[in-house]
CSV table of C-alpha atoms in Angstrom, one decimal:
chain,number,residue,atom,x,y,z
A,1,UNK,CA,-63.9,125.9,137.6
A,2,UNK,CA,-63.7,128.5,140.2
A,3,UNK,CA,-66.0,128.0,143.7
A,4,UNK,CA,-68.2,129.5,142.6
A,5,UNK,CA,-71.8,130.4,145.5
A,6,UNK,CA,-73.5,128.0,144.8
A,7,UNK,CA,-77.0,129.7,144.6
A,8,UNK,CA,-74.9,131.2,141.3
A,9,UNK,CA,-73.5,128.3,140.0
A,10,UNK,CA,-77.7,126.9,140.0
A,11,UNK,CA,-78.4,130.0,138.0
A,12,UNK,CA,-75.6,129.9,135.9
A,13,UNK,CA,-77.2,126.6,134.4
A,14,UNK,CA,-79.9,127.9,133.4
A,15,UNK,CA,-78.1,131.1,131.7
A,16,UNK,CA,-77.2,132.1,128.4
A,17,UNK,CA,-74.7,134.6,126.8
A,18,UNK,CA,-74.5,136.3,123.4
A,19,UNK,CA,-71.3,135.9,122.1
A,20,UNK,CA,-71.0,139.6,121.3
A,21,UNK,CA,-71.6,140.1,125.5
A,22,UNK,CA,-75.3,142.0,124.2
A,23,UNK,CA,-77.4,139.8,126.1
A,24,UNK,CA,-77.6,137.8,129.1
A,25,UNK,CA,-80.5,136.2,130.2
A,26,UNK,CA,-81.4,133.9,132.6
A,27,UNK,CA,-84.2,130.9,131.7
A,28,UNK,CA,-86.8,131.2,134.2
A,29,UNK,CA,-88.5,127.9,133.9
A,30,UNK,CA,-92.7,128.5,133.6
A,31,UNK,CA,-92.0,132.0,132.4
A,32,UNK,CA,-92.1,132.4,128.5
A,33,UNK,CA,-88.7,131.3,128.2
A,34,UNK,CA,-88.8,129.6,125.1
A,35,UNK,CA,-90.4,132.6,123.5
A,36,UNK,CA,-87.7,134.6,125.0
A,37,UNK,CA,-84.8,132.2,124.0
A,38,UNK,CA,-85.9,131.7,120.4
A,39,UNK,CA,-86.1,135.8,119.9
A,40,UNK,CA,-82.2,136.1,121.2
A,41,UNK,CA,-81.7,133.2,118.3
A,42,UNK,CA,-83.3,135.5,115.9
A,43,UNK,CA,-81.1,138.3,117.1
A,44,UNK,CA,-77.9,135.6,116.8
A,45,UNK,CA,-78.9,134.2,113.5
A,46,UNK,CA,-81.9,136.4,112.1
A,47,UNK,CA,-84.6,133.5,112.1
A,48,UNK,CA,-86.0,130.9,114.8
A,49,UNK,CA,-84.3,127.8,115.9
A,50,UNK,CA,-85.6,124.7,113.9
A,51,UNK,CA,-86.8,122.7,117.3
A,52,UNK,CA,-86.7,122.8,120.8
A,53,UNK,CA,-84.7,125.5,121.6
A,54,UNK,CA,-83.4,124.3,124.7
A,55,UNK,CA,-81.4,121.4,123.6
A,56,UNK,CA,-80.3,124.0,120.8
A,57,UNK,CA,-76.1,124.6,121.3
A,58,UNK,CA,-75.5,127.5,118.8
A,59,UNK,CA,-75.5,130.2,121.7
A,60,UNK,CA,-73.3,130.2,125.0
A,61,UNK,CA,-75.1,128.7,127.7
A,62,UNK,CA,-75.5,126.6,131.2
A,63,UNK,CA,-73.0,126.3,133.7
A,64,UNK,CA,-69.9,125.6,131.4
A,65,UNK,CA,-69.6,128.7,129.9
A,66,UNK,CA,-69.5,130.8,133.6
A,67,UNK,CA,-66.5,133.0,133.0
A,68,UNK,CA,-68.6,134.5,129.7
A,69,UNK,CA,-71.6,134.7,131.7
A,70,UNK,CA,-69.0,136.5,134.7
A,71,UNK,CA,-68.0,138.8,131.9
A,72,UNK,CA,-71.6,139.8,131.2
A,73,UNK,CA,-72.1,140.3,134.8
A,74,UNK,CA,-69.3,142.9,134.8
A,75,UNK,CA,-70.1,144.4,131.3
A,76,UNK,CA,-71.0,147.9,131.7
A,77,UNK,CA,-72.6,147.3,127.8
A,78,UNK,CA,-74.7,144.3,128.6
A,79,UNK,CA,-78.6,143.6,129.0
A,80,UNK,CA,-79.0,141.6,131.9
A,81,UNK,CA,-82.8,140.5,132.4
A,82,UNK,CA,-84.7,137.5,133.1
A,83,UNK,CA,-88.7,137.3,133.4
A,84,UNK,CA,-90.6,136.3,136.0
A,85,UNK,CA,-94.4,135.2,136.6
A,86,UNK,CA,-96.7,135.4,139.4
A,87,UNK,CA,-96.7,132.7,141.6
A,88,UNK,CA,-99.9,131.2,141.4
A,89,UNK,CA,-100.1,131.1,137.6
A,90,UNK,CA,-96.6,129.6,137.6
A,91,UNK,CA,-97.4,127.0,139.9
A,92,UNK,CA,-100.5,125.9,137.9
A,93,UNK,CA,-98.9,126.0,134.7
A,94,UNK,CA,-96.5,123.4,136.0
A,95,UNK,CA,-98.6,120.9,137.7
A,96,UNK,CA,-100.6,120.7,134.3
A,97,UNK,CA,-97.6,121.0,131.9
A,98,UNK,CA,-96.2,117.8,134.2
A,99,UNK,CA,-98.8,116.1,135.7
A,100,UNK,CA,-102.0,117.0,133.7
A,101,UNK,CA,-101.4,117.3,130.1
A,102,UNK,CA,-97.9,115.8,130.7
A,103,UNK,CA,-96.5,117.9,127.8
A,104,UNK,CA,-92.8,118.5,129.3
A,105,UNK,CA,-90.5,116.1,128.0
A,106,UNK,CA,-89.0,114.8,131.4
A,107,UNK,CA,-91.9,114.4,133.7
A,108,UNK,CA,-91.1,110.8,134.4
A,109,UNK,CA,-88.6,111.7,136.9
A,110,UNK,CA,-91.5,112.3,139.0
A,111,UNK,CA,-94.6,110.4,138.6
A,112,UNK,CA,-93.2,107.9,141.0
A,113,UNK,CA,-93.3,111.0,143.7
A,114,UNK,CA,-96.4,111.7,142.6
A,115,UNK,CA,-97.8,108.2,142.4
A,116,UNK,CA,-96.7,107.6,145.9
A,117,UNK,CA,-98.3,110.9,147.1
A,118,UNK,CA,-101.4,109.1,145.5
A,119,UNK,CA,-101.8,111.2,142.0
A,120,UNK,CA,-104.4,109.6,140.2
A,121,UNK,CA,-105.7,111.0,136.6
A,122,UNK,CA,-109.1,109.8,137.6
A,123,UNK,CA,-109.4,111.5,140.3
A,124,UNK,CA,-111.0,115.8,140.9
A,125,UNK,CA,-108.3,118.1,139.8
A,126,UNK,CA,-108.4,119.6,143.5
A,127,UNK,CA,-107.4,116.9,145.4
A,128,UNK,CA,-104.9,116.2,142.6
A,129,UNK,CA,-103.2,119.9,143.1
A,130,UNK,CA,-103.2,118.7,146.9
A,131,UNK,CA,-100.8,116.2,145.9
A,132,UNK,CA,-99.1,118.4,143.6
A,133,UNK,CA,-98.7,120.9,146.8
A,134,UNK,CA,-97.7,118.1,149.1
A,135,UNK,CA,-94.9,117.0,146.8
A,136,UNK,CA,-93.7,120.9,146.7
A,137,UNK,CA,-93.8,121.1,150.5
A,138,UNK,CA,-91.8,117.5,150.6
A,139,UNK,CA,-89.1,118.7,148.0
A,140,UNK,CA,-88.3,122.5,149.8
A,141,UNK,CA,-88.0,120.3,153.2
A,142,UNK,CA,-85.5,118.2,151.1
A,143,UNK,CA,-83.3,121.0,149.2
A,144,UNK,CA,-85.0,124.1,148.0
A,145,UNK,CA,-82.2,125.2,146.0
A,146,UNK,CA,-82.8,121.5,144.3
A,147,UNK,CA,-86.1,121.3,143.9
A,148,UNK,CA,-87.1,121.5,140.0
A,149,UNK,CA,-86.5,124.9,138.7
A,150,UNK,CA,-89.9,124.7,137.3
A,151,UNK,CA,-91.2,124.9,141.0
A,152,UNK,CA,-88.2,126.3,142.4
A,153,UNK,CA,-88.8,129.7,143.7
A,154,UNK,CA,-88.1,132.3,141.4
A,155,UNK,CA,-85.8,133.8,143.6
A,156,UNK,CA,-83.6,130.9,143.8
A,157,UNK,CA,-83.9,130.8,140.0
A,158,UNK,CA,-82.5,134.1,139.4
A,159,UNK,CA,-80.2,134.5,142.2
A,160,UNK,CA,-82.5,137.3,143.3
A,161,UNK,CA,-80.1,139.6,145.1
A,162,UNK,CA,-76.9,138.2,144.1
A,163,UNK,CA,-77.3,139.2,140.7
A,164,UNK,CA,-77.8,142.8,139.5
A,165,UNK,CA,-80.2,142.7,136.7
A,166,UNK,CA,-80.7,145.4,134.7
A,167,UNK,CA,-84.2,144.5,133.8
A,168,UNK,CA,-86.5,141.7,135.7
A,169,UNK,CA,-90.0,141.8,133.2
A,170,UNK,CA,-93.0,140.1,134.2
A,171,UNK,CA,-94.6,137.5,131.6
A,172,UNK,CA,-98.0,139.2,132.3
A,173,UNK,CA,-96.6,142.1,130.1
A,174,UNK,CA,-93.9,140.2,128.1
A,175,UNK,CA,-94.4,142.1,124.5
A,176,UNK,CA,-94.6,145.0,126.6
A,177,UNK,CA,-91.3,144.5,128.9
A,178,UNK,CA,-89.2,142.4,126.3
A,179,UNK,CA,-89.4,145.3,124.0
A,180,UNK,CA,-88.0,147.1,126.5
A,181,UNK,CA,-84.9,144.2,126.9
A,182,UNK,CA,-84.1,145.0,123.2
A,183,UNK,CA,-84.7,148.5,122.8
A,184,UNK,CA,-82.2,148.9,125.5
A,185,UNK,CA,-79.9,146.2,124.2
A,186,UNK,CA,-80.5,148.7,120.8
A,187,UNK,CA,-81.9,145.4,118.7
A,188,UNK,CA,-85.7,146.6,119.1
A,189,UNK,CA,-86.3,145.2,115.3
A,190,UNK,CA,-85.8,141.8,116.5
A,191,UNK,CA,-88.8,142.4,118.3
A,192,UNK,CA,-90.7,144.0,115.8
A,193,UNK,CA,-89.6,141.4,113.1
A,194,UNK,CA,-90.1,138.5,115.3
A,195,UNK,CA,-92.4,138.8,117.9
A,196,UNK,CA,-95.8,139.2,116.5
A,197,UNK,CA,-97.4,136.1,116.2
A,198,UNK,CA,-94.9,134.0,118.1
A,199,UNK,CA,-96.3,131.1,120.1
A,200,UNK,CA,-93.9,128.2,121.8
A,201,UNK,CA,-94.6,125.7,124.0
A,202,UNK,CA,-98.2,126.4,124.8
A,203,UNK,CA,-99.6,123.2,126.2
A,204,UNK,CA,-103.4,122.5,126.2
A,205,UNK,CA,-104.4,123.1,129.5
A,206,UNK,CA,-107.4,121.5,129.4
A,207,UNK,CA,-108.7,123.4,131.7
A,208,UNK,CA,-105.8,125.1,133.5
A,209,UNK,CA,-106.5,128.5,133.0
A,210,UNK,CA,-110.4,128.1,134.4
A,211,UNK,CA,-108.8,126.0,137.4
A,212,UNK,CA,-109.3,127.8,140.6
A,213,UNK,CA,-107.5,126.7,143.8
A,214,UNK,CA,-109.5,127.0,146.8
A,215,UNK,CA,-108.3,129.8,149.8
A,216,UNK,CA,-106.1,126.9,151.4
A,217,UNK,CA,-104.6,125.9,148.4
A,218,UNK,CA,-104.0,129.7,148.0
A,219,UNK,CA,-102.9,130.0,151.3
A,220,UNK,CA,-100.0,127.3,150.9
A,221,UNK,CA,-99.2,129.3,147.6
A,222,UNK,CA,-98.5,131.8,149.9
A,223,UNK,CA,-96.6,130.5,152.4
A,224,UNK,CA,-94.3,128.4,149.6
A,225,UNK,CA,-93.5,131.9,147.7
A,226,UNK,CA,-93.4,134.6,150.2
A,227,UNK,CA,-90.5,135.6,149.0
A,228,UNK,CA,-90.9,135.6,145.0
A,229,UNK,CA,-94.6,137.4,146.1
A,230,UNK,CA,-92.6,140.4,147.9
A,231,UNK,CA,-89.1,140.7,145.6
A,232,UNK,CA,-91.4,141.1,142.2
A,233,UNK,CA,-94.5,142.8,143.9
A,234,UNK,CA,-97.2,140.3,143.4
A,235,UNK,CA,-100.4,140.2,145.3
């Protein structure tokens, strides 16, 4: 493999490619990517992917397929887009998803973080996110570029500025912006075939949506994501 930057190479395993160069997206992690992955299957193969569509191989993806997804980058004729989601509601989404409901499948790799940080289930959610934050805080001092893409910063993600997107849609307005993505791509029906009553990987919440974080919680928020707040416009 060439040397390739390595903020690139991170997003590049995340990525995937239609074969016929229409599409390529890159999987935001906390941002309706499975809905968005399992549409570009319906394009592929004109019905949904029978299980978790991450683990699913029938379409070019990740890191050893990067001279396709090079291609894509230089074809004049693809749709390159990727979604993104405001910071906040990313960040809660993951600490429940992980830490809460514990609905990922990997969150293992780290509860003993956590556990050491002191996370404890019977404990207020507050001083739980404090945790959460703390571990956040820890991991960018360590490698942001490493830290789990479903904290990561967006930008990192996406190789924000390295990569010229032709559409970056926000999952506040997903039906909205990834009718847009097709209509461009010229596969809109996917969308209208597909779309409507779609619902992957929603976990539980129990309570996530209602959680509020107080104005220093906010605050590290913030300070963590300055920099996916200012590149996608979110206050």
């Amino acid at each position: 493999m060439a040397a390739l930057p390595e903020r690139l190479a991170t997003t590049f395993f995340v990525a995937l490619t239609t074969e016929d160069r229409r599409f390529f997206y890159v999987r935001n992690s906390k941002c309706g990517c499975t809905t968005v992955s399992q549409l570009i299957h319906a394009y592929v193969f004109g019905r949904f992917f029978e299980g978790n569509i991450h683990l699913c191989d029938d379409i070019p993806h990740g890191l050893e397929n990067w001279r396709l997804h090079m291609e894509a980058l230089a074809n004049p004729d693809t749709t390159r887009f990727t979604i993104v989601r405001h910071p906040l509601d990313r960040v809660r989404s993951a600490f429940f998803n992980f830490f809460i409901d514990q609905k990922n499948i990997s969150p293992e790799q780290h509860m003993g973080n956590m556990a050491a940080l002191g996370l404890d289930l019977e404990d207020p959610l507050d001083r739980n996110f404090d945790r959460f934050l703390d571990y956040i805080e820890m991991s960018f001092e360590q490698s942001r570029l490493y830290t789990d893409r479903h904290w990561r910063p967006q930008v990192d993600n996406i190789a924000y500025g390295e990569i010229d997107y032709d559409f970056i849609g926000k999952l506040e307005f997903l039906e909205r912006d990834i009718r847009q993505v097709f209509e461009r791509a010229g596969a809109v029906d996917v969308v209208d075939r597909f779309l409507t009553g779609a619902n992957f990987n929603r976990s539980s919440n129990r309570g996530g949506d209602e959680f509020e974080p107080s104005p220093r919680q906010l605050r590290r928020i913030q300070d963590f994501y300055a920099e996916d707040f200012d590149a996608f416009g979110y206050d």
